[in-house]
Amino acid sequence: MADLNKIVVHARDGKLFKGTTQDFFPNRPLFHIQPAEGGEPVEVRCKSLKAVFFVRDFQGDAQRQNAVGFLAAPAVTKQGMKLAVRFKDGELLCGYSLTYSADREGFFMFPADAKSNNTRIYVIVASTAEVKAGTEAEALVKRSLEQRKNRDEAA
């Protein structure tokens, strides 16, 4: 029997699903999630998703910001090249990837922040607005931080 993975699934329509899975594979169009609150397993189609977050626990820390530490992080690690992803809904992810390719339906990335609740994230390419690597990733993060600062000051 495969290990159970704790996941938080972000759908393109904004819905969140928390639970466990043992049949997620990036090359398959669907998988099943056993809801954390109980009930029957739910079939999930990858094309309806933004990303699948593999997590340590379901609580997480919505206030945690990993972008600042990302700028000081090395360009390449054993987890791959530095990558910044901006989703169509505006969310920004920072981390590393060994498998990013714009030609694929999705790719795994690892958080730059070792204390992140996420252990890895499967990103659906169709849900992204921008994906940048290396110094371009750093520029995207700086631009996003500046925009956030300006919004906060205006509020």
Short mmCIF file of C-alpha atoms in Angstrom, two decimals:
data_model
loop_
_atom_site.label_atom_id
_atom_site.label_comp_id
_atom_site.label_asym_id
_atom_site.label_seq_id
_atom_site.Cartn_x
_atom_site.Cartn_y
_atom_site.Cartn_z
CA MET A 1 0.00 0.00 0.00
CA ALA A 2 1.30 3.46 -0.93
CA ASP A 3 2.02 6.07 1.73
CA LEU A 4 -0.67 8.62 2.45
CA ASN A 5 0.29 12.16 1.50
CA LYS A 6 -1.31 15.11 3.30
CA ILE A 7 -2.36 17.58 0.63
CA VAL A 8 -4.15 20.88 0.24
CA VAL A 9 -5.61 21.18 -3.24
CA HIS A 10 -6.19 24.66 -4.68
CA ALA A 11 -8.72 24.62 -7.51
CA ARG A 12 -8.75 27.28 -10.24
CA ASP A 13 -12.17 28.45 -9.04
CA GLY A 14 -10.70 29.30 -5.61
CA LYS A 15 -11.99 26.27 -3.72
CA LEU A 16 -9.70 24.46 -1.27
CA PHE A 17 -9.74 20.77 -0.45
CA LYS A 18 -7.77 19.28 2.44
CA GLY A 19 -7.13 15.59 2.84
CA THR A 20 -4.88 12.70 1.97
CA THR A 21 -4.06 10.91 -1.25
CA GLN A 22 -2.13 7.85 -2.23
CA ASP A 23 -2.71 7.92 -5.97
CA PHE A 24 -1.45 11.33 -7.16
CA PHE A 25 0.94 11.04 -10.09
CA PRO A 26 1.85 14.02 -12.29
CA ASN A 27 1.37 12.02 -15.48
CA ARG A 28 -2.24 11.05 -14.69
CA PRO A 29 -5.28 13.25 -15.39
CA LEU A 30 -6.99 12.52 -12.07
CA PHE A 31 -6.47 11.30 -8.52
CA HIS A 32 -8.51 10.83 -5.35
CA ILE A 33 -8.52 12.76 -2.11
CA GLN A 34 -9.81 11.42 1.18
CA PRO A 35 -11.28 14.54 2.83
CA ALA A 36 -9.64 15.50 6.15
CA GLU A 37 -13.08 15.96 7.71
CA GLY A 38 -14.11 12.44 6.71
CA GLY A 39 -16.52 11.09 4.16
CA GLU A 40 -16.10 9.33 0.86
CA PRO A 41 -13.04 9.85 -1.36
CA VAL A 42 -13.44 12.57 -3.99
CA GLU A 43 -12.18 12.29 -7.57
CA VAL A 44 -10.10 15.31 -8.58
CA ARG A 45 -9.25 16.21 -12.19
CA CYS A 46 -5.87 17.92 -12.54
CA LYS A 47 -7.05 20.24 -15.33
CA SER A 48 -9.40 21.95 -12.83
CA LEU A 49 -6.55 22.76 -10.42
CA LYS A 50 -4.13 25.56 -9.71
CA ALA A 51 -1.73 23.52 -7.57
CA VAL A 52 -1.42 20.59 -5.17
CA PHE A 53 0.40 21.46 -1.93
CA PHE A 54 1.97 18.53 -0.09
CA VAL A 55 1.92 19.68 3.54
CA ARG A 56 3.25 18.78 6.98
CA ASP A 57 -0.11 19.60 8.59
CA PHE A 58 -3.45 21.09 7.58
CA GLN A 59 -3.20 24.22 9.76
CA GLY A 60 -0.34 25.96 7.95
CA ASP A 61 0.46 29.64 8.49
CA ALA A 62 -1.37 31.95 6.11
CA GLN A 63 0.66 34.94 7.37
CA ARG A 64 4.06 33.39 6.63
CA GLN A 65 5.93 35.17 3.85
CA ASN A 66 8.76 33.30 2.13
CA ALA A 67 9.62 35.88 -0.52
CA VAL A 68 12.12 37.94 1.52
CA GLY A 69 14.34 34.95 2.39
CA PHE A 70 14.14 33.79 -1.21
CA LEU A 71 16.12 36.80 -2.41
CA ALA A 72 19.11 35.85 -0.23
CA ALA A 73 18.91 32.14 -1.10
CA PRO A 74 21.39 30.48 -3.48
CA ALA A 75 20.60 30.38 -7.23
CA VAL A 76 20.84 26.58 -7.40
CA THR A 77 20.50 23.87 -4.75
CA LYS A 78 20.12 20.09 -4.78
CA GLN A 79 16.39 20.80 -5.22
CA GLY A 80 17.00 22.60 -8.50
CA MET A 81 17.06 26.10 -9.91
CA LYS A 82 15.59 29.14 -8.19
CA LEU A 83 12.05 29.72 -9.45
CA ALA A 84 9.28 32.25 -8.83
CA VAL A 85 5.73 31.50 -9.90
CA ARG A 86 2.95 34.08 -10.09
CA PHE A 87 -0.47 32.52 -10.53
CA LYS A 88 -3.30 34.12 -12.49
CA ASP A 89 -5.01 34.91 -9.17
CA GLY A 90 -1.94 36.91 -8.04
CA GLU A 91 -0.49 34.40 -5.55
CA LEU A 92 3.31 34.22 -5.60
CA LEU A 93 5.33 31.08 -4.86
CA CYS A 94 9.09 31.01 -4.41
CA GLY A 95 11.24 27.92 -4.45
CA TYR A 96 13.29 25.51 -6.50
CA SER A 97 12.51 23.07 -9.28
CA LEU A 98 14.36 20.31 -11.06
CA THR A 99 11.51 19.65 -13.49
CA TYR A 100 10.11 22.99 -14.69
CA SER A 101 9.29 23.14 -18.38
CA ALA A 102 6.67 25.41 -19.95
CA ASP A 103 5.87 22.54 -22.33
CA ARG A 104 4.64 20.24 -19.54
CA GLU A 105 1.23 20.29 -17.89
CA GLY A 106 2.82 20.74 -14.48
CA PHE A 107 5.98 20.56 -12.41
CA PHE A 108 7.11 20.04 -8.84
CA MET A 109 8.76 22.77 -6.85
CA PHE A 110 10.22 22.80 -3.36
CA PRO A 111 9.78 25.80 -1.05
CA ALA A 112 12.80 28.05 -0.53
CA ASP A 113 11.84 28.34 3.14
CA ALA A 114 12.93 25.20 5.03
CA LYS A 115 10.36 26.04 7.74
CA SER A 116 7.49 26.15 5.27
CA ASN A 117 4.48 23.96 5.96
CA ASN A 118 4.76 22.82 2.33
CA THR A 119 7.14 19.96 1.60
CA ARG A 120 6.62 20.23 -2.16
CA ILE A 121 4.11 21.75 -4.55
CA TYR A 122 2.83 20.47 -7.87
CA VAL A 123 2.08 23.52 -10.03
CA ILE A 124 -0.34 23.31 -12.98
CA VAL A 125 1.29 25.41 -15.74
CA ALA A 126 -2.07 26.54 -17.21
CA SER A 127 -2.83 28.30 -13.89
CA THR A 128 0.30 30.44 -13.97
CA ALA A 129 0.64 34.00 -15.23
CA GLU A 130 4.46 34.04 -14.99
CA VAL A 131 7.21 31.57 -14.19
CA LYS A 132 10.73 32.97 -13.92
CA ALA A 133 14.08 31.35 -13.10
CA GLY A 134 17.36 32.66 -11.65
CA THR A 135 17.83 36.43 -11.62
CA GLU A 136 14.51 36.87 -13.44
CA ALA A 137 12.83 35.04 -10.53
CA GLU A 138 14.44 37.47 -8.10
CA ALA A 139 13.25 40.43 -10.19
CA LEU A 140 9.68 39.07 -10.17
CA VAL A 141 9.78 38.68 -6.38
CA LYS A 142 11.20 42.19 -5.87
CA ARG A 143 8.50 43.63 -8.14
CA SER A 144 5.77 41.72 -6.26
CA LEU A 145 7.10 42.83 -2.85
CA GLU A 146 7.16 46.45 -4.03
CA GLN A 147 3.58 46.20 -5.34
CA ARG A 148 2.44 44.68 -2.02
CA LYS A 149 4.20 47.44 -0.08
CA ASN A 150 2.53 50.12 -2.22
CA ARG A 151 -0.91 48.50 -1.73
CA ASP A 152 -0.37 48.30 2.04
CA GLU A 153 0.69 51.96 2.21
CA ALA A 154 -2.33 53.05 0.17
CA ALA A 155 -4.75 51.15 2.43
#
